[in-house]
C-alpha positions as CSV (number, residue, x, y, z in Angstrom):
1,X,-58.0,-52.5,21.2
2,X,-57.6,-54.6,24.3
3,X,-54.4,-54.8,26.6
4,X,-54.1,-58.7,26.0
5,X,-53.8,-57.2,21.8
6,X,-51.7,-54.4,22.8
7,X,-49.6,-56.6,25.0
8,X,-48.9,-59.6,21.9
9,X,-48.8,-57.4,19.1
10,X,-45.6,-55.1,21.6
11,X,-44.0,-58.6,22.7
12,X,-43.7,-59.9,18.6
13,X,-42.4,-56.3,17.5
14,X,-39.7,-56.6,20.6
15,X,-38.6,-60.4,19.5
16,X,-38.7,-59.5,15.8
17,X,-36.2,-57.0,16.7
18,X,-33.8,-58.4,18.8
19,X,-33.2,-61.3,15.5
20,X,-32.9,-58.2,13.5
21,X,-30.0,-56.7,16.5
22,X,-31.5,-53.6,16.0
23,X,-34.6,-51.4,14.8
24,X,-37.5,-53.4,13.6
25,X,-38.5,-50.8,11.0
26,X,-36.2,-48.9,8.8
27,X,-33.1,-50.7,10.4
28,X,-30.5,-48.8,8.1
29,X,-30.0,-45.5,8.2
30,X,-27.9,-42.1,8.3
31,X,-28.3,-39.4,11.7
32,X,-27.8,-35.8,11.1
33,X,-28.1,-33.0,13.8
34,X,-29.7,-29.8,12.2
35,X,-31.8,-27.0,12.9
36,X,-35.2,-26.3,11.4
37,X,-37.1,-23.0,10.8
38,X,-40.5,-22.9,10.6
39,X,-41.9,-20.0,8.7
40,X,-46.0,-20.6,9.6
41,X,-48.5,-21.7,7.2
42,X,-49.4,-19.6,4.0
43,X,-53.2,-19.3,3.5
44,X,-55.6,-20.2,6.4
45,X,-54.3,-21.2,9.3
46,X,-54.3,-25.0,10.5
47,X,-54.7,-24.4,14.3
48,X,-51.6,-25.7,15.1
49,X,-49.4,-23.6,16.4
50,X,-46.5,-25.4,15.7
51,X,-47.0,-25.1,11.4
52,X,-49.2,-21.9,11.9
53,X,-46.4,-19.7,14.3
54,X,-42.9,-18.5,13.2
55,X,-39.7,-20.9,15.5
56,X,-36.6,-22.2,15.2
57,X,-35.7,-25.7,16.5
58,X,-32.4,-27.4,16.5
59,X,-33.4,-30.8,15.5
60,X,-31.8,-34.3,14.7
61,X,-32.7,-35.8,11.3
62,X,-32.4,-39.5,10.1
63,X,-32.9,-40.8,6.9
64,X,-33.5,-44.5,6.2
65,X,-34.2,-47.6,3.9
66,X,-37.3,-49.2,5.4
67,X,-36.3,-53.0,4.5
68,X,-33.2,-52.4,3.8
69,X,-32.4,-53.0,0.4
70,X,-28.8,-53.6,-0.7
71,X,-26.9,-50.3,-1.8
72,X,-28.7,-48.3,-4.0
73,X,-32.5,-50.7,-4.9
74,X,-35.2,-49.3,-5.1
75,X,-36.8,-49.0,-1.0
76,X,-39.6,-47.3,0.9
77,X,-37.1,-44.7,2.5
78,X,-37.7,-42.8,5.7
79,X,-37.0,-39.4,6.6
80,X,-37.4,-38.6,10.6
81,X,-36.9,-35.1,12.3
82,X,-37.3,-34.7,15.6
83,X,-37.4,-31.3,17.3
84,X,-35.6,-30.6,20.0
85,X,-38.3,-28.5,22.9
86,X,-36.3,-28.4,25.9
87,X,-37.9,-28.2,28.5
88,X,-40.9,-29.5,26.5
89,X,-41.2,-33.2,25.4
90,X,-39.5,-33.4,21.7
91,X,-41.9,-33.6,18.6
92,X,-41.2,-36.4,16.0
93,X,-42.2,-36.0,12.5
94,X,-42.1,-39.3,10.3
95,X,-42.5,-39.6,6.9
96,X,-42.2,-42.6,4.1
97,X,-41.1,-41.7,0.3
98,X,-44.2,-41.3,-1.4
99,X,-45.7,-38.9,-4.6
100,X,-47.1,-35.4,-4.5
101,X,-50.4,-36.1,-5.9
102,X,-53.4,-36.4,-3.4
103,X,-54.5,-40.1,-4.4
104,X,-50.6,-41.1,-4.5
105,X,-49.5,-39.3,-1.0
106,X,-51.5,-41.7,1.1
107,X,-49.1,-44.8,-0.1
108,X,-45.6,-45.5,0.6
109,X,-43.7,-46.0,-2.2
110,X,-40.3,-47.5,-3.6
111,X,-37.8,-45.3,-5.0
112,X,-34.0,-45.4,-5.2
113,X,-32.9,-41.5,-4.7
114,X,-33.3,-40.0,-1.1
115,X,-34.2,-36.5,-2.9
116,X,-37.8,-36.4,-3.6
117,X,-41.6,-36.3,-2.0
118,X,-42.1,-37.7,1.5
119,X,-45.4,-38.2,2.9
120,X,-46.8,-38.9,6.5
121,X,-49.0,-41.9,4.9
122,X,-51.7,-41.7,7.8
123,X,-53.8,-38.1,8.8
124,X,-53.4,-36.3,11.4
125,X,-56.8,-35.0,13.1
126,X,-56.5,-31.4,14.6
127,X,-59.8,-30.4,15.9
128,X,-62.5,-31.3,12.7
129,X,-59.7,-30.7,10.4
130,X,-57.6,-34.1,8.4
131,X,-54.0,-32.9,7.7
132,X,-51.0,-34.4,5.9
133,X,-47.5,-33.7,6.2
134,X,-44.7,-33.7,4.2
135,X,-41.1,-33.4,3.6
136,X,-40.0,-32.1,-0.1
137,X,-36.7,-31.7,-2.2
138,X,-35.6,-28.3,-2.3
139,X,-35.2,-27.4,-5.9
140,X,-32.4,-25.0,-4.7
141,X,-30.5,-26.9,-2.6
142,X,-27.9,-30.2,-3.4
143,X,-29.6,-33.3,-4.3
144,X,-29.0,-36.2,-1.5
145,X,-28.2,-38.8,-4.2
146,X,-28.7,-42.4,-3.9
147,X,-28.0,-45.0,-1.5
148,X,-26.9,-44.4,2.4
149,X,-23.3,-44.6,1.2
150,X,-24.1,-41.7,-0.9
151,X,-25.6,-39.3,1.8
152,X,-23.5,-36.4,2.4
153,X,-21.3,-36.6,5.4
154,X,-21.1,-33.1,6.2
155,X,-23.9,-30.3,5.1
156,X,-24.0,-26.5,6.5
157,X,-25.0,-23.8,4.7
158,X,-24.4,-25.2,1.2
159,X,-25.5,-28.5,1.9
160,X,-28.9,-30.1,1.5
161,X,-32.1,-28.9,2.7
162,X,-35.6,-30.3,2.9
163,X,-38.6,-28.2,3.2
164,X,-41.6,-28.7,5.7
165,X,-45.2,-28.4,4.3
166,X,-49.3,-29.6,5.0
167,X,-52.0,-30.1,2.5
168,X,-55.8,-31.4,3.2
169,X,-56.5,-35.2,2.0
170,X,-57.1,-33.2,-1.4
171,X,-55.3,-29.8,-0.9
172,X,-52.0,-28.7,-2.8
173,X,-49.3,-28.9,0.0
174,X,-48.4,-26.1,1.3
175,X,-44.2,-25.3,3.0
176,X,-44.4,-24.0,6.3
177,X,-41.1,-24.5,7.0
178,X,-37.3,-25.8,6.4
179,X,-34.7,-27.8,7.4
180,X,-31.1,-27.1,7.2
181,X,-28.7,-30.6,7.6
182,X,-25.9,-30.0,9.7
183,X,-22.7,-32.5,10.1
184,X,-23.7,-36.6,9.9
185,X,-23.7,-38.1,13.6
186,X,-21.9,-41.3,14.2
187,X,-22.7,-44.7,14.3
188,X,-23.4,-44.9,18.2
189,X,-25.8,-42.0,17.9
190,X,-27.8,-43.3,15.0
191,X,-28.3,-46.4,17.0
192,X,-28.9,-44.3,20.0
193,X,-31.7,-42.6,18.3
194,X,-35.6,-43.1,18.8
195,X,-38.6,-41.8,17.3
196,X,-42.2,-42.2,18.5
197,X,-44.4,-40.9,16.0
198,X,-47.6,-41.3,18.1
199,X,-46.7,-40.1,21.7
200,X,-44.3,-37.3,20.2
201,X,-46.8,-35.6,17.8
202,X,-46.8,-31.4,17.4
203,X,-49.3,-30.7,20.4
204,X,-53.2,-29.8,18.9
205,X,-53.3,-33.0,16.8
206,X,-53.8,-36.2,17.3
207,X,-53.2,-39.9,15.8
208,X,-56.5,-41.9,16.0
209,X,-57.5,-45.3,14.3
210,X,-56.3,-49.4,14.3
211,X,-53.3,-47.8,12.2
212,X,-52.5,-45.7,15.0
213,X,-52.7,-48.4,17.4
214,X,-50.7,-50.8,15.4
215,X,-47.9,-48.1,14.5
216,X,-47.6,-46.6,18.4
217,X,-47.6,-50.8,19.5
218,X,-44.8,-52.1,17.0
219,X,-42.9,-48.6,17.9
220,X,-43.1,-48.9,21.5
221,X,-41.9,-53.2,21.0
222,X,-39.0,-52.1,18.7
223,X,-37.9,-49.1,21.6
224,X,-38.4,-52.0,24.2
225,X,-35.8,-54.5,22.9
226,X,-33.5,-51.5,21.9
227,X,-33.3,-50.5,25.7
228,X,-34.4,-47.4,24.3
229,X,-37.5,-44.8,25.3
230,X,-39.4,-42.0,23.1
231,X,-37.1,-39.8,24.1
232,X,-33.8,-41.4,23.3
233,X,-31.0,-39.9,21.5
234,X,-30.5,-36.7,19.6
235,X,-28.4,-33.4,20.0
236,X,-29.6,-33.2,23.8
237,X,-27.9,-36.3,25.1
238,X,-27.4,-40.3,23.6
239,X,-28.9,-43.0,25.4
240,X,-27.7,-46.5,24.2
């Protein structure tokens, strides 16, 4: 795409946002710091080392109503974790409510419970390889109800937990990983907070595509009017 496109499609995101006074895409939701553990990837490896290699992360973890509908209607809801790297750049890991099934994990869809299947919608390309990720329910842990108002406001070690996993376009998914909801963050840190999902990917993959484009534009507009970069907010310092 050309800089003139880039340049019109960034300016609309940033004026859609400031009317909205706030995010341009899932403008409502709940910030959590955390700490995720990732365990590595049963079965073949991916090739990235991040899903394929044993870590621990503290991480910050939003979840979201992508319109937003009022209380507890049905909504495309959001779940984003970003892990905290320090010194390294952070990685963000965004994903849309969605079904298990391969044909159904490609499309966002509405649901009114935050406990469920949530799927990264587009592929990641690591080397010749397409890969999917997702965040699941963990049958063992709480459920996270419905609604923001009914997200817990404190977690630890009983709380909720979501589990981490990759599948092929056509592949069973398969957990590499966990992550453990601490205490809820406040209001100023939630609004502090900023993904990118393209510039912040695990390093080895790769976003490609007009989707890409469109995604990493409308992101980097939102951010823009926000006063806010890819690397705002989160448990290593708020920027507002």
């Amino acid at each position: 795409m050309s800089s003139p496109a880039s340049s019109a499609v960034e300016r609309a995101a940033a004026a859609l946002a400031r009317l909205r006074r706030g995010r341009l895409l899932h403008p409502a939701g709940r910030t959590f710091s955390a700490e995720v553990l990732i365990w590595g990837t049963p079965g073949p490896p991916t090739g990235v080392p991040l899903l394929d290699l044993p870590s621990r992360w503290p991480a910050t973890v939003r979840l979201s109503k992508g319109v937003p509908t009022p209380g507890s209607w049905p909504d495309v809801l959001g779940v984003g974790i970003r892990l905290h790297r320090d010194p390294e750049p952070p990685v963000d890991l965004l994903a849309s409510s969605s079904a298990a099934p391969p044909v159904l994990r490609h499309l966002p869809l509405p649901r009114r419970g935050f406990t469920g299947t949530y799927s990264s919608i587009m592929s990641f390309r690591a080397g010749r390889r397409r890969l999917y990720l997702a965040v699941l329910a963990d049958p063992d842990s709480p459920d996270l109800g419905r609604g923001l108002a009914g997200l817990p406001a404190v977690a630890g070690d009983d709380g909720p937990r979501l589990v981490l996993a990759v599948a092929s376009a056509v592949g069973p998914w398969r957990p590499f990983g966990e992550v453990r909801l601490d205490g809820r963050r406040g209001a100023r840190e939630d609004v502090a907070l900023a993904f990118d999902p393209i510039g912040n990917v695990p390093p080895g993959v790769r976003l490609t595509g007009p989707l890409a484009w469109l995604r990493a534009t409308t992101y980097r507009g939102s951010r823009r009017a926000r006063g806010a970069s890819a690397q705002s907010g989160g448990s290593t310092g708020v920027t507002v």
